[in-house]
mmCIF file of C-alpha atoms and ligand atoms in Angstrom:
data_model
loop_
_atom_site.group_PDB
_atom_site.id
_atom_site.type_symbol
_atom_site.label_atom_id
_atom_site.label_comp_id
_atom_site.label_asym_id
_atom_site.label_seq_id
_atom_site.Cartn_x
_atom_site.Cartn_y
_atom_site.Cartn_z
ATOM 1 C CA UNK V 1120 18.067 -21.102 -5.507
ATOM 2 C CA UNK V 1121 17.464 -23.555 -2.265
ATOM 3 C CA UNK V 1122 15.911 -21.923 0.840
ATOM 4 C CA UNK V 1123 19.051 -22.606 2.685
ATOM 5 C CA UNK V 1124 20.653 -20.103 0.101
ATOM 6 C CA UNK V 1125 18.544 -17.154 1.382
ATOM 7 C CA UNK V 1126 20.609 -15.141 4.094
ATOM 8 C CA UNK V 1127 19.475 -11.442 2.849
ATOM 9 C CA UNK V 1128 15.729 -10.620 2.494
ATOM 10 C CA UNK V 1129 15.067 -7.049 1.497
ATOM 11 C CA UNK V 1130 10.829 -5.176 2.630
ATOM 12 C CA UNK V 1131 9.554 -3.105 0.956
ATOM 13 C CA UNK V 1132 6.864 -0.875 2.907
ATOM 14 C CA UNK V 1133 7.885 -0.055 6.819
ATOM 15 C CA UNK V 1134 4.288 -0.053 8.013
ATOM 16 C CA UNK V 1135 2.420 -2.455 10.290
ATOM 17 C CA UNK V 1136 3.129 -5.509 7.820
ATOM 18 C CA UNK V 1137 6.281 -4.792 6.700
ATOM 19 C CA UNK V 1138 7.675 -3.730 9.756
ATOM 20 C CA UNK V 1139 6.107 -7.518 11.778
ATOM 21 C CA UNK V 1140 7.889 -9.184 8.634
ATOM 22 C CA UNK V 1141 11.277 -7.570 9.038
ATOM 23 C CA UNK V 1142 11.484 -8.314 13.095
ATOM 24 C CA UNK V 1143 10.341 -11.863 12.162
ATOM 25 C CA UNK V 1144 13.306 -12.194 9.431
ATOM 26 C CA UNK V 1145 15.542 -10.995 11.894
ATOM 27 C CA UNK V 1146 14.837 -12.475 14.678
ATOM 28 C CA UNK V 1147 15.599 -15.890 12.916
ATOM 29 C CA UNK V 1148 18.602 -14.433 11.992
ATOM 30 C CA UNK V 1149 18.234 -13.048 8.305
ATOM 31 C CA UNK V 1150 20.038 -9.592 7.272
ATOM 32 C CA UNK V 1151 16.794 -7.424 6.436
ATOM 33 C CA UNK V 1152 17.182 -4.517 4.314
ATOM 34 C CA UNK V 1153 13.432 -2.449 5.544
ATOM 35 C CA UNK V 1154 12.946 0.525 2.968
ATOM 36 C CA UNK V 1155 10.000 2.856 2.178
ATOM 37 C CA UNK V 1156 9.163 6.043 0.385
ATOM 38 C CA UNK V 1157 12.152 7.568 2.422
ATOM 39 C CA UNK V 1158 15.005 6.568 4.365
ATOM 40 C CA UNK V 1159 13.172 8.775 7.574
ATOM 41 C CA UNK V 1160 9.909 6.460 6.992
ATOM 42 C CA UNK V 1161 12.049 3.267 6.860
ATOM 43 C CA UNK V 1162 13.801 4.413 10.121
ATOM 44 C CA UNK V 1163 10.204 4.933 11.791
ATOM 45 C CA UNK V 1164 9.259 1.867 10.818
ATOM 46 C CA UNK V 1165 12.637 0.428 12.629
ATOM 47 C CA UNK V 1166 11.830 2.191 15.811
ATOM 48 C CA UNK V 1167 8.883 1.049 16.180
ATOM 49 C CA UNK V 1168 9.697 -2.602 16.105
ATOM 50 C CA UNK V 1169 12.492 -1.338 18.690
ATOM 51 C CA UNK V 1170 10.117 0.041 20.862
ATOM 52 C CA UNK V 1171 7.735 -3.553 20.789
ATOM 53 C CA UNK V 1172 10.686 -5.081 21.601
ATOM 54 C CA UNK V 1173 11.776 -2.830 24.273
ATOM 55 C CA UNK V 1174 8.409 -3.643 25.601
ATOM 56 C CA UNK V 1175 9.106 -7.306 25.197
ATOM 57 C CA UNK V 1176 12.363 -6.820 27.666
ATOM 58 C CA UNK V 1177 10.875 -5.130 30.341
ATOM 59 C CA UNK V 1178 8.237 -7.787 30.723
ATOM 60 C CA UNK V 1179 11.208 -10.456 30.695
ATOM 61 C CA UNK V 1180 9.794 -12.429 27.849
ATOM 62 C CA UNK V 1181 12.836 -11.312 25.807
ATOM 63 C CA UNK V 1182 16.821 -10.789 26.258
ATOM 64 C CA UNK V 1183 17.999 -6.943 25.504
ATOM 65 C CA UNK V 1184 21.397 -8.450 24.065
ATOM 66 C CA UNK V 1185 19.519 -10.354 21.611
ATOM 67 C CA UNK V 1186 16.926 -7.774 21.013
ATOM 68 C CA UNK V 1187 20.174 -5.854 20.187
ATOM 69 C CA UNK V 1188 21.420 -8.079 17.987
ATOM 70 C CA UNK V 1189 18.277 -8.745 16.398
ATOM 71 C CA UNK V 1190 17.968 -4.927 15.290
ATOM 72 C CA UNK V 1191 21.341 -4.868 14.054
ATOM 73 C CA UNK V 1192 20.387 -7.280 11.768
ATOM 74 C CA UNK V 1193 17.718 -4.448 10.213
ATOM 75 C CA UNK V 1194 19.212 -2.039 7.822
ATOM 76 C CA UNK V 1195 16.730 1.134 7.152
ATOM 77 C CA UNK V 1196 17.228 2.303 3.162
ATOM 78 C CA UNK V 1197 15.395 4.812 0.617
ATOM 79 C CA UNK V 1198 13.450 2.611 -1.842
ATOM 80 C CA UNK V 1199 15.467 1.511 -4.334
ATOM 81 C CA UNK V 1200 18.584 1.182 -2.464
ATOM 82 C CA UNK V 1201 20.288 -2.291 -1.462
ATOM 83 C CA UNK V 1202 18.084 -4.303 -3.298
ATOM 84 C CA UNK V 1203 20.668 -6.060 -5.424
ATOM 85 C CA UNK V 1204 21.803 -7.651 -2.074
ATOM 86 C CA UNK V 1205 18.464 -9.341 -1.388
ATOM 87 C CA UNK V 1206 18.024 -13.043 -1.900
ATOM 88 C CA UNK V 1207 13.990 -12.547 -1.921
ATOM 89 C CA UNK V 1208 12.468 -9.081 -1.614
ATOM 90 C CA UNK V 1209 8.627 -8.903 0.193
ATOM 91 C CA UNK V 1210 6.667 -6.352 -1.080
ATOM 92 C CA UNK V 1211 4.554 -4.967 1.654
ATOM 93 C CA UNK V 1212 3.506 -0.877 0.655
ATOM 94 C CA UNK V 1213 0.034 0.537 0.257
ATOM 95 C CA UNK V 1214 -2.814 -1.747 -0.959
ATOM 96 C CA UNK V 1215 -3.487 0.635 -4.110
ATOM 97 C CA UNK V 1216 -2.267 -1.084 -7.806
ATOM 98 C CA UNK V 1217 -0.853 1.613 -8.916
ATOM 99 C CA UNK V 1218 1.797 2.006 -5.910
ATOM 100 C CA UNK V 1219 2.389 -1.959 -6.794
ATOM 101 C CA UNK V 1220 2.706 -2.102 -10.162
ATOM 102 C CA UNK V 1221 5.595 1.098 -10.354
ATOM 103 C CA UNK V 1222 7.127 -0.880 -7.418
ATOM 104 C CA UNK V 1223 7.372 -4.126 -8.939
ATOM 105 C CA UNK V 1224 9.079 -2.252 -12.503
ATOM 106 C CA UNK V 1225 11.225 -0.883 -9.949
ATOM 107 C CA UNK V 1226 12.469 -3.616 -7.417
ATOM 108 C CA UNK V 1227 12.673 -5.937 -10.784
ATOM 109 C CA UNK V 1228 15.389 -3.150 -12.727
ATOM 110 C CA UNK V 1229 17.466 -3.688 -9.461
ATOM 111 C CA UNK V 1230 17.594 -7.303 -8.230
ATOM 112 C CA UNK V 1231 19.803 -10.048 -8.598
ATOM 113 C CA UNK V 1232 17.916 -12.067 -11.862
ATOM 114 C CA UNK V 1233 17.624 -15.224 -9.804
ATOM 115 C CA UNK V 1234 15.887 -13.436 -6.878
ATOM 116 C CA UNK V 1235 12.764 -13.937 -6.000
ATOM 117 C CA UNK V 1236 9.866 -10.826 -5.917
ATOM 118 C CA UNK V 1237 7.438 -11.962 -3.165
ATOM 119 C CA UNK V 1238 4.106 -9.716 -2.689
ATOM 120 C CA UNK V 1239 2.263 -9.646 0.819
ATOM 121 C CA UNK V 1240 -0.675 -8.074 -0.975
ATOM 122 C CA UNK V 1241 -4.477 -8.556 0.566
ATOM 123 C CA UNK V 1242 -6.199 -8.872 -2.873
ATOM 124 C CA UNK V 1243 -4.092 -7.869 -6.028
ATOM 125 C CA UNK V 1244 -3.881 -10.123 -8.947
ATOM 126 C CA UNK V 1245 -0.286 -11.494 -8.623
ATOM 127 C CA UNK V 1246 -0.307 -12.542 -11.912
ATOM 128 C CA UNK V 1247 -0.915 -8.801 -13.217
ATOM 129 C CA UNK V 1248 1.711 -7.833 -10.427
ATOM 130 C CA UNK V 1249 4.513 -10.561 -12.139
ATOM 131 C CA UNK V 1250 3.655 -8.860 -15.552
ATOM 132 C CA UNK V 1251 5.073 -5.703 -14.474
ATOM 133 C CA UNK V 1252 8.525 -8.064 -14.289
ATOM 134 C CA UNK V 1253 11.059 -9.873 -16.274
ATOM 135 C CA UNK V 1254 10.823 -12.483 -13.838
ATOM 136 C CA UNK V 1255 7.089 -13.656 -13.721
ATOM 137 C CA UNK V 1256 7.977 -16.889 -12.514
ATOM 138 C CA UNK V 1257 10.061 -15.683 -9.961
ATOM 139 C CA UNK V 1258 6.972 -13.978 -8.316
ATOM 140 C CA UNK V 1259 4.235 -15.257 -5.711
ATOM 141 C CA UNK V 1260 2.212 -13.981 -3.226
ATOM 142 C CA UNK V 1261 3.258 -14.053 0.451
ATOM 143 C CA UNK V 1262 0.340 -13.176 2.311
ATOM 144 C CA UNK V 1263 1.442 -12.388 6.310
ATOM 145 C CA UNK V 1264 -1.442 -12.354 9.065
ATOM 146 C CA UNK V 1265 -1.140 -9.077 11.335
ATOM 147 C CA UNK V 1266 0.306 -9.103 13.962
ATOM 148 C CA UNK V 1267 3.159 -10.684 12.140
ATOM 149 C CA UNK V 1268 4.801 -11.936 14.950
ATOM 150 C CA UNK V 1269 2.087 -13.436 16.787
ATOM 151 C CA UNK V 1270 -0.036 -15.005 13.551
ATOM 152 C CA UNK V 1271 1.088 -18.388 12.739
ATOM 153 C CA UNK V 1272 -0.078 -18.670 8.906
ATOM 154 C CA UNK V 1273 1.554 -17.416 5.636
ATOM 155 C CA UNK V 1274 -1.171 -17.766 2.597
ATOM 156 C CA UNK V 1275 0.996 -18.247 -0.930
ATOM 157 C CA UNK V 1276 -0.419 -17.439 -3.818
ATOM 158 C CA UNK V 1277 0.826 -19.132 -6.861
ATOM 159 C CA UNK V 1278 0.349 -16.664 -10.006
ATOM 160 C CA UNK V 1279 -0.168 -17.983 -13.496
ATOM 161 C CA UNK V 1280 3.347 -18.173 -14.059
ATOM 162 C CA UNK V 1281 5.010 -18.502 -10.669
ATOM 163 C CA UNK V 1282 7.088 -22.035 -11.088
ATOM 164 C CA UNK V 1283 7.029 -24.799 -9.016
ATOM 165 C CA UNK V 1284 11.015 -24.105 -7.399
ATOM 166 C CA UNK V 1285 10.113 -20.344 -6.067
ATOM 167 C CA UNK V 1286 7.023 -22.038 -4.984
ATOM 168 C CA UNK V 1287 8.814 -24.130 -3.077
ATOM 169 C CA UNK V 1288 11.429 -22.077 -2.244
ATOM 170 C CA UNK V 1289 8.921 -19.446 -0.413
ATOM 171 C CA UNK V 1290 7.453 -22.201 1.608
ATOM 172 C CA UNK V 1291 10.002 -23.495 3.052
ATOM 173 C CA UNK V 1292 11.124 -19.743 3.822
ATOM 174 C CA UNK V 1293 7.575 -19.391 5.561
ATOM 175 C CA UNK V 1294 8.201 -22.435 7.674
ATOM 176 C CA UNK V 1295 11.624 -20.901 8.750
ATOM 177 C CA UNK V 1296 9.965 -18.449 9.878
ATOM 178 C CA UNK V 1297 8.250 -20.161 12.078
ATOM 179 C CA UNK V 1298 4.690 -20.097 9.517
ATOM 180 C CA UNK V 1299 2.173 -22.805 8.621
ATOM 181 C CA UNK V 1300 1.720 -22.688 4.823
ATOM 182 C CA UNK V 1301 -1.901 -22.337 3.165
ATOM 183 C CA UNK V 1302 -1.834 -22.130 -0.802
ATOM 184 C CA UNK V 1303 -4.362 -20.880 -2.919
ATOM 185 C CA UNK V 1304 -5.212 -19.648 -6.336
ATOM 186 C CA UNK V 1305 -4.608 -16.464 -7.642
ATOM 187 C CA UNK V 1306 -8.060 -15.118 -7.006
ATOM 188 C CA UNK V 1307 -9.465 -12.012 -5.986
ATOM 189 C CA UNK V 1308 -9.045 -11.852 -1.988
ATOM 190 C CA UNK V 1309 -7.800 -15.378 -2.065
ATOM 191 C CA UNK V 1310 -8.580 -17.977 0.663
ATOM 192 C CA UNK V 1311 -8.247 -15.894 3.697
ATOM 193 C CA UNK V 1312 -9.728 -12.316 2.524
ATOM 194 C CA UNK V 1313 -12.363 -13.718 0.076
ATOM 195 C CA UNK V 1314 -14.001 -15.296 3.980
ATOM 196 C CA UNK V 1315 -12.966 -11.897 5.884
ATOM 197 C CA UNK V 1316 -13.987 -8.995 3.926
ATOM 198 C CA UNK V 1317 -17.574 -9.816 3.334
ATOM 199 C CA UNK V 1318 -17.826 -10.312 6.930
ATOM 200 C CA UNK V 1319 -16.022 -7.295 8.313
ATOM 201 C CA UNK V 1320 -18.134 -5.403 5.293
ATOM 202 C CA UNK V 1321 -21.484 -7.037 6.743
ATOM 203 C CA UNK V 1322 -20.679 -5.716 10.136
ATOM 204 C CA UNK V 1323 -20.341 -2.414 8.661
ATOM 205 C CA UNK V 1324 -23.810 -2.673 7.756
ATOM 206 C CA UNK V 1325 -24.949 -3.971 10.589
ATOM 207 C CA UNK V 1326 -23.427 -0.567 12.485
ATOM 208 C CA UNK V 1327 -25.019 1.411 9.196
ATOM 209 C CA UNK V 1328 -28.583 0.174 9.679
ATOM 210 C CA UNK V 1329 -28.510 0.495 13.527
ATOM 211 C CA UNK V 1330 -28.658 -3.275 14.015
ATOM 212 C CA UNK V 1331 -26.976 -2.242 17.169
ATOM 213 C CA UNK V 1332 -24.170 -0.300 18.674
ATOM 214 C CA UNK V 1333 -20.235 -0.924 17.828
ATOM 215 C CA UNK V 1334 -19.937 -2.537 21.256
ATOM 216 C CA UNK V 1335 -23.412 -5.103 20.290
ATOM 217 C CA UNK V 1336 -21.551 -6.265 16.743
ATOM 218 C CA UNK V 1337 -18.322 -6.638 18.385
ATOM 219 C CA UNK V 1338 -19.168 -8.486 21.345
ATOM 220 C CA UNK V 1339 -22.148 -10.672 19.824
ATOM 221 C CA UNK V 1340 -19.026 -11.770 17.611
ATOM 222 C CA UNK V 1341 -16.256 -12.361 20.476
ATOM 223 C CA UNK V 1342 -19.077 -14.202 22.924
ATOM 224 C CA UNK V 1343 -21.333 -15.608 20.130
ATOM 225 C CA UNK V 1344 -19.020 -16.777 17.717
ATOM 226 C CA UNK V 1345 -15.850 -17.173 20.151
ATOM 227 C CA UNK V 1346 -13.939 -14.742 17.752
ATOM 228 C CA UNK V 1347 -10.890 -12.928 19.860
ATOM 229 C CA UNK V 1348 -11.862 -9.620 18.182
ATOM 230 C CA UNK V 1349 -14.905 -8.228 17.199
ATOM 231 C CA UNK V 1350 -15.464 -7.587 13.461
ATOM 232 C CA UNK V 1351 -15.167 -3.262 13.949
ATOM 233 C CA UNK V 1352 -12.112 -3.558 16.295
ATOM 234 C CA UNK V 1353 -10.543 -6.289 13.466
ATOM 235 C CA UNK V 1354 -11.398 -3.761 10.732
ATOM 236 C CA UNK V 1355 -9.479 -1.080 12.560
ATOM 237 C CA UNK V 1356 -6.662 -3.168 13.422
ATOM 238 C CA UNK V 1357 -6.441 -3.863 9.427
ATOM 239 C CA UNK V 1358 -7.020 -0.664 8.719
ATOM 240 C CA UNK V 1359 -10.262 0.603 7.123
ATOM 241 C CA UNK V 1360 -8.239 2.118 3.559
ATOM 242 C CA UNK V 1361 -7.167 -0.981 3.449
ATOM 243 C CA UNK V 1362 -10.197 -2.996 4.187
ATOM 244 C CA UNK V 1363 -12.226 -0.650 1.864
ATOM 245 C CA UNK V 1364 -9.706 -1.323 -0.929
ATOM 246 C CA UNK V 1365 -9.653 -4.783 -0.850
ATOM 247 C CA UNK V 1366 -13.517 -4.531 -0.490
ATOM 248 C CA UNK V 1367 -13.586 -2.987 -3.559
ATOM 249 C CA UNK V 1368 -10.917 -5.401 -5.653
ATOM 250 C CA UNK V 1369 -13.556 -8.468 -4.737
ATOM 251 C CA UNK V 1370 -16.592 -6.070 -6.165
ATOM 252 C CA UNK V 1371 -15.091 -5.031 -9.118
ATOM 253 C CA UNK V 1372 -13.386 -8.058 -10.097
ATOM 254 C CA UNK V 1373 -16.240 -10.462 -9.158
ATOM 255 C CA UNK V 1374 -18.805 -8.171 -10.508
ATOM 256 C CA UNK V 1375 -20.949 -9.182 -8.033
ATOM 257 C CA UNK V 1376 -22.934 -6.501 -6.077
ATOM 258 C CA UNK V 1377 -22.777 -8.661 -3.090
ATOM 259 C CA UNK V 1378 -19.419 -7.450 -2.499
ATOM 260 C CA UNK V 1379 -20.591 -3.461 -2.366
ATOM 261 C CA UNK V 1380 -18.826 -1.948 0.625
ATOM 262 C CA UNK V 1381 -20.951 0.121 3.060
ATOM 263 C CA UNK V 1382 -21.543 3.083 2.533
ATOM 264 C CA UNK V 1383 -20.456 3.860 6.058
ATOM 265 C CA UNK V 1384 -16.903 2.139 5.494
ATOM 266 C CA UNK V 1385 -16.517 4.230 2.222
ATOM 267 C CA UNK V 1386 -17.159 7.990 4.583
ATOM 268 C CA UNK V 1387 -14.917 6.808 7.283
ATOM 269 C CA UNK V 1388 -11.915 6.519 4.778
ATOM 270 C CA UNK V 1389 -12.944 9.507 3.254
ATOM 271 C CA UNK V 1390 -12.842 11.237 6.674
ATOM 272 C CA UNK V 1391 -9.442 9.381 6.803
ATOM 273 C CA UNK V 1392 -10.374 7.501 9.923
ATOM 274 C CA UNK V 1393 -8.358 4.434 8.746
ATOM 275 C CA UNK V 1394 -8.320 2.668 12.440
ATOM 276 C CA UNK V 1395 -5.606 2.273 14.845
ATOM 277 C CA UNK V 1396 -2.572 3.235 12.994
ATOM 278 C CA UNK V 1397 -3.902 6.697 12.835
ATOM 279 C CA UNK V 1398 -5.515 6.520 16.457
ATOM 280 C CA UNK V 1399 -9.338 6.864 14.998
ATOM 281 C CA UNK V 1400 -11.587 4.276 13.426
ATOM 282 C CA UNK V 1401 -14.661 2.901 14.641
ATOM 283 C CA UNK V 1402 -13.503 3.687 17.948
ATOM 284 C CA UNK V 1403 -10.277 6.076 19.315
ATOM 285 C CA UNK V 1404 -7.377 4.600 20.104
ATOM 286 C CA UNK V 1405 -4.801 6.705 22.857
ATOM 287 C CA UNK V 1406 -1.365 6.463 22.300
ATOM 288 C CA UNK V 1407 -0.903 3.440 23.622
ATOM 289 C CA UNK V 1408 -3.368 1.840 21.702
ATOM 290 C CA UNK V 1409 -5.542 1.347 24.021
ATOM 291 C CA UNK V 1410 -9.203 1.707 22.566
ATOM 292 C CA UNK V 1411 -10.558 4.781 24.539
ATOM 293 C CA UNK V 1412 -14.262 5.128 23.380
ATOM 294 C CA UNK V 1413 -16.254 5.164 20.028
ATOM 295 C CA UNK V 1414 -15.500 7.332 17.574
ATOM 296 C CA UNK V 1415 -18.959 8.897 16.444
ATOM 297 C CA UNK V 1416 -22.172 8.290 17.674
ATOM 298 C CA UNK V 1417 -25.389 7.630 15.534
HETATM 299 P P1 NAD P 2618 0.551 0.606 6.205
HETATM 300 O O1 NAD P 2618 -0.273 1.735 5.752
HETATM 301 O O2 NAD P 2618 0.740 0.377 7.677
HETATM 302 O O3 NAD P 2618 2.020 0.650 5.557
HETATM 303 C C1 NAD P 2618 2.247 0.843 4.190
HETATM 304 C C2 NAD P 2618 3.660 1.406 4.035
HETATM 305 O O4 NAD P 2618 3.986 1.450 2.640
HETATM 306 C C3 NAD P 2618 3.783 2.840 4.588
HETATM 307 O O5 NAD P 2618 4.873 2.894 5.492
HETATM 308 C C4 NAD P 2618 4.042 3.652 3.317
HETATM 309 O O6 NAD P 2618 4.869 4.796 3.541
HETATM 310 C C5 NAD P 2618 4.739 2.614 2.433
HETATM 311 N N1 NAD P 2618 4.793 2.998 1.022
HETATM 312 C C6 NAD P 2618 3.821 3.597 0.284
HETATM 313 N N2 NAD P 2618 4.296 3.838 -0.957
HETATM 314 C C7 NAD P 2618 5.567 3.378 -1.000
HETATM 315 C C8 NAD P 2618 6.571 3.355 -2.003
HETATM 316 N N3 NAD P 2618 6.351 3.846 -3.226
HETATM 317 N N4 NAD P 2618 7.783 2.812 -1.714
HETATM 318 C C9 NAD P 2618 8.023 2.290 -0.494
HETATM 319 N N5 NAD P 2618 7.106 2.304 0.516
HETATM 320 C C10 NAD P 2618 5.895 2.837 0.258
HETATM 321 O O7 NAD P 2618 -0.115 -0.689 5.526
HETATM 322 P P2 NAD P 2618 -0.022 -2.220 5.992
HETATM 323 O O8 NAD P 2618 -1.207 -2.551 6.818
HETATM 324 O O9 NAD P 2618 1.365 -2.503 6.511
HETATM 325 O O10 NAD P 2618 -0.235 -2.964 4.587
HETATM 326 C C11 NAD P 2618 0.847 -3.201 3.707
HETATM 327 C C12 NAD P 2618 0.495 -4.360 2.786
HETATM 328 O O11 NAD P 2618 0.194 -5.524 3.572
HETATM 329 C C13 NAD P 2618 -0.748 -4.110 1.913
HETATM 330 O O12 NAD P 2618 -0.554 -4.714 0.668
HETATM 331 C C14 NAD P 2618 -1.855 -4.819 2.685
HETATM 332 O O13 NAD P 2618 -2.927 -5.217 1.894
HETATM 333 C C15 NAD P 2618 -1.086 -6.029 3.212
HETATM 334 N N6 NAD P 2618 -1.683 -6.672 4.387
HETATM 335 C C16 NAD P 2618 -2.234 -5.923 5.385
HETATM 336 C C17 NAD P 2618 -2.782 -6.555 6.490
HETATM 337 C C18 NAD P 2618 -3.393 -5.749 7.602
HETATM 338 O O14 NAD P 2618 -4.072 -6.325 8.465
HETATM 339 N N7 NAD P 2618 -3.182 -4.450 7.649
HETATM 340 C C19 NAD P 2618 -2.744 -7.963 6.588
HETATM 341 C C20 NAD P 2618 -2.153 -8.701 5.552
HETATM 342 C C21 NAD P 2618 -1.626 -8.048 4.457
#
């Protein structure tokens, strides 16, 4: 398959990723086929990029006849459904392997064979993922920034088996959309996580050990390291089950105790404060988004 060949890209997972990659898809002009768990959550998933959008129209910086356009190019499915149609399907559910690996058996029973099985996990082995498959070579790791929209890189990750043409195939995909291409091995956290998690992690501590308050860590990091987000607001924006997950993939797999996650981060999830998706992290979030105050004191 050439890149040019791709016209239907099928994503799997309507959350904050998977939702940012289907309005990118279509607003270069793809056909996106956006499932998850149920047709209702792939639906949600589709009004919300509607509503960004709407957002986007009001404040002039986009037309509402191509916004239109745009999300009739978005077809909300059940998970399973449509996926023969898809030229390259993006996995982009849960961080948790065993939600992967039971997607990957069943997005590889029902694609085209020559399609390509593209993962935007944060830390799973894609190698381990592309075993689940009878296509192992057709399988990388596309690894979107949040926000979609507004990050410029895509981080591939090229499993044991994943062959040189999908490789290729993927990046020039990533630069269609509009994406500056990093590559790295298929190591736990890769390039981008395996700098990010220990950080956001430390910070955690930091807030654990009453270094200083949630507003200290975050702005020492946005005025002392020029960051645009502190490391607890990032976290929340990630989400912490997420974060914590990940966290945990680089401990285990490393074997490294330098990797432990705080204690603190593990109670929050626990508590299921995962962040802003569900309006409570570190700090709470109105519905708007707007960060409204921390969300526990000491
Ligand atoms: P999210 O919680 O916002 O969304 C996950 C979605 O997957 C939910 O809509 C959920 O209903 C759906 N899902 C769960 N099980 C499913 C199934 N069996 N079939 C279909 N859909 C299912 O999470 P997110 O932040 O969008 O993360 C999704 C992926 O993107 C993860 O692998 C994560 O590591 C990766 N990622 C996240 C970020 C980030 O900053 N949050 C950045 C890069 C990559």
């Amino acid at each position: 398959m050439k890149s040019s060949d791709i016209k239907t890209i099928a994503v799997i997972g309507a959350g904050q990723m998977g939702g940012g990659i289907a309005q990118v898809a279509a607003t270069k002009g793809y056909s996106v086929v956006l499932s998850d768990a149920s047709v209702d959550l792939a639906r949600k998933g589709k009004d919300k990029i509607a509503k960004v959008l709407a957002k986007l129209v009001d404040k002039g910086k986009a037309k509402a006849d191509e916004v239109e356009a745009l999300l009739g190019r978005i077809a909300p499915h059940a998970m399973g459904e449509a996926l023969d149609g898809a030229d390259v399907v993006v996995e982009a559910a849960t961080e948790n392997l065993d939600v992967k690996v039971a997607l990957f058996k069943a997005a590889d029973a029902k694609m085209r064979p020559d399609a390509i099985l593209a993962s935007n996990t944060s830390s799973i082995s894609i190698t381990r993922l592309a075993g689940q498959t009878s296509r192992p070579d057709r399988v990388i790791g596309m690894h979107f920034m949040n926000p979609v929209a507004l990050m410029k890189l895509v981080e591939l990750v090229r499993g044991v088996q994943t062959s040189d043409e999908t490789y290729g195939v993927i990046k020039e995909l990533s630069e269609a959309l509009g994406k500056t291409v990093i590559t790295s091995k298929d190591q736990p956290g890769f390039v981008v996580n395996r700098m990010l998690v220990p950080f956001l992690n430390e910070a955690c501590f930091a807030l654990q050990e009453g270094l200083g308050t949630p507003e200290d860590i975050d702005q020492g990091a946005r005025l002392g390291l020029n960051h645009p987000m502190g490391p607890l607001e990032l976290a929340d924006l990630i989400g912490l089950d997420t974060l914590l997950f990940i966290a945990e993939v680089l401990h285990r797999e490393f074997g490294d105790d330098k990797y432990r996650p705080a204690t603190l981060l593990r109670n929050l999830v626990a508590a299921g404060w995962y962040g802003r998706k569900v309006g409570r992290g570190f700090y709470v979030y109105d519905d708007k988004g707007q960060k409204v105050g921390r969300a526990f004191e000491r």
